[in-house]
């Protein structure tokens, strides 16, 4: 889902192809992730939907590259041996919150929010067409804060071995080296921004 979200909001190469695949991916993945992770292991239809969603997300970010979530997640993976998906999950809600302060990013998140199956089922009134952009985005961020808990994943950096006193500055320094990714973010990420995001995720 991170691949789809970041492709849809990619600042430099966002296009109609990447947007279309990102939307299809987000809908398929969000509608089926609970079924596959916590449900019936024999639900082949849900598993096929997850495969398709992953493929579509891959096509999306191949055409519109990922951004700050990945930039901040890479050092977590490389220095603390955290799986790629988990390191992205740890950073996603905090980067969403940071980016949502930018009006253009907020508008794009509001466009994506109605596609999120779990968000629709859990907050139908807030994700209706009559909801404000702020409500949609707030519920989207809340969804990605609660989803890891529901799936039994870690949600804080301290849970994966990061030490606040010794390691945050290392992560900040390494993240700011991700110059291939950071320019794609819809909101500029400065060194102090990266530090604040990591501290919030700690």
mmCIF file of C-alpha atoms in Angstrom:
data_model
loop_
_atom_site.group_PDB
_atom_site.id
_atom_site.type_symbol
_atom_site.label_atom_id
_atom_site.label_comp_id
_atom_site.label_asym_id
_atom_site.label_seq_id
_atom_site.Cartn_x
_atom_site.Cartn_y
_atom_site.Cartn_z
ATOM 1 C CA UNK A 1 0.000 0.000 0.000
ATOM 2 C CA UNK A 2 2.924 2.315 0.642
ATOM 3 C CA UNK A 3 4.045 1.851 -2.948
ATOM 4 C CA UNK A 4 0.604 2.852 -4.200
ATOM 5 C CA UNK A 5 0.251 5.865 -1.909
ATOM 6 C CA UNK A 6 3.707 7.226 -2.660
ATOM 7 C CA UNK A 7 3.335 6.693 -6.398
ATOM 8 C CA UNK A 8 0.033 8.586 -6.362
ATOM 9 C CA UNK A 9 1.591 11.535 -4.530
ATOM 10 C CA UNK A 10 5.015 11.451 -6.238
ATOM 11 C CA UNK A 11 5.965 15.038 -6.992
ATOM 12 C CA UNK A 12 8.116 14.689 -10.096
ATOM 13 C CA UNK A 13 6.717 11.885 -12.256
ATOM 14 C CA UNK A 14 3.098 11.376 -11.204
ATOM 15 C CA UNK A 15 1.035 10.585 -14.297
ATOM 16 C CA UNK A 16 -2.247 9.029 -15.438
ATOM 17 C CA UNK A 17 -0.767 5.540 -15.730
ATOM 18 C CA UNK A 18 0.756 5.544 -12.259
ATOM 19 C CA UNK A 19 -2.398 7.076 -10.788
ATOM 20 C CA UNK A 20 -4.641 4.422 -12.288
ATOM 21 C CA UNK A 21 -2.539 1.505 -11.107
ATOM 22 C CA UNK A 22 -2.048 3.089 -7.668
ATOM 23 C CA UNK A 23 -5.799 3.404 -7.172
ATOM 24 C CA UNK A 24 -6.487 -0.169 -8.275
ATOM 25 C CA UNK A 25 -3.704 -1.429 -6.017
ATOM 26 C CA UNK A 26 -4.880 0.454 -2.950
ATOM 27 C CA UNK A 27 -8.429 -0.806 -3.300
ATOM 28 C CA UNK A 28 -7.409 -4.453 -3.769
ATOM 29 C CA UNK A 29 -4.819 -4.454 -1.003
ATOM 30 C CA UNK A 30 -6.929 -2.684 1.595
ATOM 31 C CA UNK A 31 -9.973 -4.857 0.908
ATOM 32 C CA UNK A 32 -8.068 -8.121 1.244
ATOM 33 C CA UNK A 33 -5.172 -7.694 3.667
ATOM 34 C CA UNK A 34 -7.179 -8.710 6.742
ATOM 35 C CA UNK A 35 -8.598 -11.742 4.953
ATOM 36 C CA UNK A 36 -5.123 -12.974 4.048
ATOM 37 C CA UNK A 37 -3.248 -12.144 7.251
ATOM 38 C CA UNK A 38 -5.826 -12.955 9.907
ATOM 39 C CA UNK A 39 -8.505 -14.892 8.058
ATOM 40 C CA UNK A 40 -8.933 -18.194 6.251
ATOM 41 C CA UNK A 41 -5.611 -19.367 4.809
ATOM 42 C CA UNK A 42 -7.531 -21.103 2.060
ATOM 43 C CA UNK A 43 -9.105 -17.928 0.700
ATOM 44 C CA UNK A 44 -7.427 -18.095 -2.689
ATOM 45 C CA UNK A 45 -9.533 -15.274 -4.090
ATOM 46 C CA UNK A 46 -8.231 -12.891 -1.422
ATOM 47 C CA UNK A 47 -4.670 -14.073 -1.974
ATOM 48 C CA UNK A 48 -5.009 -13.536 -5.726
ATOM 49 C CA UNK A 49 -6.312 -10.035 -5.050
ATOM 50 C CA UNK A 50 -3.248 -9.313 -2.897
ATOM 51 C CA UNK A 51 -0.966 -10.570 -5.662
ATOM 52 C CA UNK A 52 -2.711 -8.357 -8.199
ATOM 53 C CA UNK A 53 -2.608 -5.408 -5.824
ATOM 54 C CA UNK A 54 1.112 -5.868 -5.261
ATOM 55 C CA UNK A 55 1.698 -6.078 -9.015
ATOM 56 C CA UNK A 56 -0.353 -2.958 -9.710
ATOM 57 C CA UNK A 57 1.472 -1.053 -6.959
ATOM 58 C CA UNK A 58 4.762 -2.139 -8.489
ATOM 59 C CA UNK A 59 3.703 -0.830 -11.889
ATOM 60 C CA UNK A 60 2.602 2.420 -10.239
ATOM 61 C CA UNK A 61 5.889 3.153 -8.516
ATOM 62 C CA UNK A 62 7.897 1.999 -11.540
ATOM 63 C CA UNK A 63 6.318 4.971 -13.320
ATOM 64 C CA UNK A 64 6.174 7.422 -10.394
ATOM 65 C CA UNK A 65 8.899 6.754 -7.809
ATOM 66 C CA UNK A 66 8.481 6.467 -4.056
ATOM 67 C CA UNK A 67 9.443 9.175 -1.612
ATOM 68 C CA UNK A 68 9.899 10.042 2.070
ATOM 69 C CA UNK A 69 8.338 6.922 3.600
ATOM 70 C CA UNK A 70 10.921 4.800 1.817
ATOM 71 C CA UNK A 71 13.723 7.303 2.400
ATOM 72 C CA UNK A 72 13.164 7.156 6.152
ATOM 73 C CA UNK A 73 12.496 3.414 6.146
ATOM 74 C CA UNK A 74 15.683 2.363 4.340
ATOM 75 C CA UNK A 75 18.045 3.152 7.252
ATOM 76 C CA UNK A 76 15.796 1.228 9.641
ATOM 77 C CA UNK A 77 16.102 -1.820 7.444
ATOM 78 C CA UNK A 78 19.819 -1.547 6.781
ATOM 79 C CA UNK A 79 20.954 -0.770 10.331
ATOM 80 C CA UNK A 80 18.432 -2.758 12.363
ATOM 81 C CA UNK A 81 17.648 -5.596 9.936
ATOM 82 C CA UNK A 82 13.945 -4.775 9.896
ATOM 83 C CA UNK A 83 11.999 -6.228 6.939
ATOM 84 C CA UNK A 84 11.213 -3.745 4.178
ATOM 85 C CA UNK A 85 7.447 -3.883 4.628
ATOM 86 C CA UNK A 86 7.629 -3.399 8.380
ATOM 87 C CA UNK A 87 10.074 -0.507 8.185
ATOM 88 C CA UNK A 88 7.717 1.247 5.766
ATOM 89 C CA UNK A 89 4.747 0.490 7.992
ATOM 90 C CA UNK A 90 6.550 2.068 10.947
ATOM 91 C CA UNK A 91 7.065 5.312 9.044
ATOM 92 C CA UNK A 92 3.887 5.567 6.966
ATOM 93 C CA UNK A 93 1.421 7.225 9.389
ATOM 94 C CA UNK A 94 4.004 9.743 10.542
ATOM 95 C CA UNK A 95 4.984 10.744 7.007
ATOM 96 C CA UNK A 96 1.296 10.949 6.049
ATOM 97 C CA UNK A 97 0.735 13.321 8.954
ATOM 98 C CA UNK A 98 3.748 15.411 7.948
ATOM 99 C CA UNK A 99 2.788 15.559 4.272
ATOM 100 C CA UNK A 100 -0.864 16.324 4.985
ATOM 101 C CA UNK A 101 0.153 19.793 6.122
ATOM 102 C CA UNK A 102 0.845 20.530 2.464
ATOM 103 C CA UNK A 103 -2.440 21.437 0.698
ATOM 104 C CA UNK A 104 -1.632 19.563 -2.510
ATOM 105 C CA UNK A 105 -0.648 16.383 -0.652
ATOM 106 C CA UNK A 106 -3.710 16.655 1.558
ATOM 107 C CA UNK A 107 -5.948 16.859 -1.504
ATOM 108 C CA UNK A 108 -4.364 13.752 -3.013
ATOM 109 C CA UNK A 109 -4.748 11.804 0.220
ATOM 110 C CA UNK A 110 -8.406 12.823 0.316
ATOM 111 C CA UNK A 111 -8.784 11.382 -3.187
ATOM 112 C CA UNK A 112 -7.290 8.075 -2.062
ATOM 113 C CA UNK A 113 -9.152 7.725 1.239
ATOM 114 C CA UNK A 114 -12.472 6.501 -0.245
ATOM 115 C CA UNK A 115 -10.612 3.647 -1.959
ATOM 116 C CA UNK A 116 -9.435 2.131 1.316
ATOM 117 C CA UNK A 117 -11.722 -0.798 2.052
ATOM 118 C CA UNK A 118 -11.033 -0.985 5.766
ATOM 119 C CA UNK A 119 -11.523 2.738 6.133
ATOM 120 C CA UNK A 120 -14.850 2.574 4.340
ATOM 121 C CA UNK A 121 -16.125 -0.260 6.502
ATOM 122 C CA UNK A 122 -14.890 1.185 9.782
ATOM 123 C CA UNK A 123 -15.756 4.828 9.155
ATOM 124 C CA UNK A 124 -18.467 4.876 6.534
ATOM 125 C CA UNK A 125 -19.866 8.211 7.609
ATOM 126 C CA UNK A 126 -16.450 9.883 7.611
ATOM 127 C CA UNK A 127 -15.447 8.538 4.224
ATOM 128 C CA UNK A 128 -18.649 9.515 2.439
ATOM 129 C CA UNK A 129 -18.653 12.055 -0.346
ATOM 130 C CA UNK A 130 -20.017 14.660 2.051
ATOM 131 C CA UNK A 131 -16.998 14.427 4.350
ATOM 132 C CA UNK A 132 -14.444 17.190 4.310
ATOM 133 C CA UNK A 133 -10.954 16.583 3.011
ATOM 134 C CA UNK A 134 -9.620 17.004 6.529
ATOM 135 C CA UNK A 135 -11.905 14.277 7.873
ATOM 136 C CA UNK A 136 -10.956 11.903 5.098
ATOM 137 C CA UNK A 137 -7.252 12.446 5.626
ATOM 138 C CA UNK A 138 -7.505 12.189 9.403
ATOM 139 C CA UNK A 139 -9.316 8.882 9.062
ATOM 140 C CA UNK A 140 -6.766 7.660 6.535
ATOM 141 C CA UNK A 141 -3.924 8.397 8.946
ATOM 142 C CA UNK A 142 -5.821 6.742 11.800
ATOM 143 C CA UNK A 143 -6.395 3.675 9.624
ATOM 144 C CA UNK A 144 -2.680 3.258 8.993
ATOM 145 C CA UNK A 145 -1.983 3.728 12.685
ATOM 146 C CA UNK A 146 -4.403 0.966 13.667
ATOM 147 C CA UNK A 147 -3.808 -1.483 10.804
ATOM 148 C CA UNK A 148 -0.417 -2.748 12.070
ATOM 149 C CA UNK A 149 -1.897 -3.360 15.508
ATOM 150 C CA UNK A 150 -4.733 -5.353 13.981
ATOM 151 C CA UNK A 151 -2.225 -7.421 12.000
ATOM 152 C CA UNK A 152 0.061 -8.041 14.973
ATOM 153 C CA UNK A 153 2.955 -5.879 13.785
ATOM 154 C CA UNK A 154 5.264 -3.591 15.718
ATOM 155 C CA UNK A 155 4.240 0.056 15.626
ATOM 156 C CA UNK A 156 7.137 1.868 17.318
ATOM 157 C CA UNK A 157 10.838 2.138 16.530
ATOM 158 C CA UNK A 158 11.714 1.143 20.086
ATOM 159 C CA UNK A 159 10.067 -2.221 19.418
ATOM 160 C CA UNK A 160 12.544 -3.051 16.658
ATOM 161 C CA UNK A 161 15.710 -2.202 18.563
ATOM 162 C CA UNK A 162 16.116 1.515 17.913
ATOM 163 C CA UNK A 163 17.565 3.442 20.855
ATOM 164 C CA UNK A 164 16.329 6.998 21.113
ATOM 165 C CA UNK A 165 19.539 8.480 22.499
ATOM 166 C CA UNK A 166 22.026 6.701 20.244
ATOM 167 C CA UNK A 167 20.193 5.800 17.058
ATOM 168 C CA UNK A 168 17.811 8.584 16.040
ATOM 169 C CA UNK A 169 20.628 10.819 14.807
ATOM 170 C CA UNK A 170 22.083 7.922 12.833
ATOM 171 C CA UNK A 171 18.737 7.352 11.138
ATOM 172 C CA UNK A 172 18.331 11.058 10.397
ATOM 173 C CA UNK A 173 21.798 11.298 8.841
ATOM 174 C CA UNK A 174 21.268 8.217 6.712
ATOM 175 C CA UNK A 175 17.761 9.233 5.619
ATOM 176 C CA UNK A 176 18.949 12.610 4.379
ATOM 177 C CA UNK A 177 21.364 10.792 2.054
ATOM 178 C CA UNK A 178 18.407 9.318 0.152
ATOM 179 C CA UNK A 179 18.582 11.994 -2.517
ATOM 180 C CA UNK A 180 17.051 9.683 -5.126
ATOM 181 C CA UNK A 181 13.826 9.497 -3.101
ATOM 182 C CA UNK A 182 13.354 12.665 -1.069
ATOM 183 C CA UNK A 183 12.831 14.981 -4.073
ATOM 184 C CA UNK A 184 9.786 12.886 -5.004
ATOM 185 C CA UNK A 185 8.011 13.726 -1.759
ATOM 186 C CA UNK A 186 5.092 16.154 -2.107
ATOM 187 C CA UNK A 187 6.460 18.189 0.815
ATOM 188 C CA UNK A 188 10.131 19.020 1.257
ATOM 189 C CA UNK A 189 11.768 17.068 4.081
ATOM 190 C CA UNK A 190 14.539 18.920 5.906
ATOM 191 C CA UNK A 191 16.904 17.446 8.477
ATOM 192 C CA UNK A 192 14.854 18.712 11.423
ATOM 193 C CA UNK A 193 11.706 17.337 9.800
ATOM 194 C CA UNK A 194 13.260 13.889 9.522
ATOM 195 C CA UNK A 195 14.357 14.025 13.148
ATOM 196 C CA UNK A 196 10.860 15.010 14.270
ATOM 197 C CA UNK A 197 9.256 12.213 12.253
ATOM 198 C CA UNK A 198 11.597 9.616 13.750
ATOM 199 C CA UNK A 199 10.973 10.939 17.250
ATOM 200 C CA UNK A 200 7.223 10.692 16.713
ATOM 201 C CA UNK A 201 7.666 7.121 15.467
ATOM 202 C CA UNK A 202 9.822 6.154 18.412
#
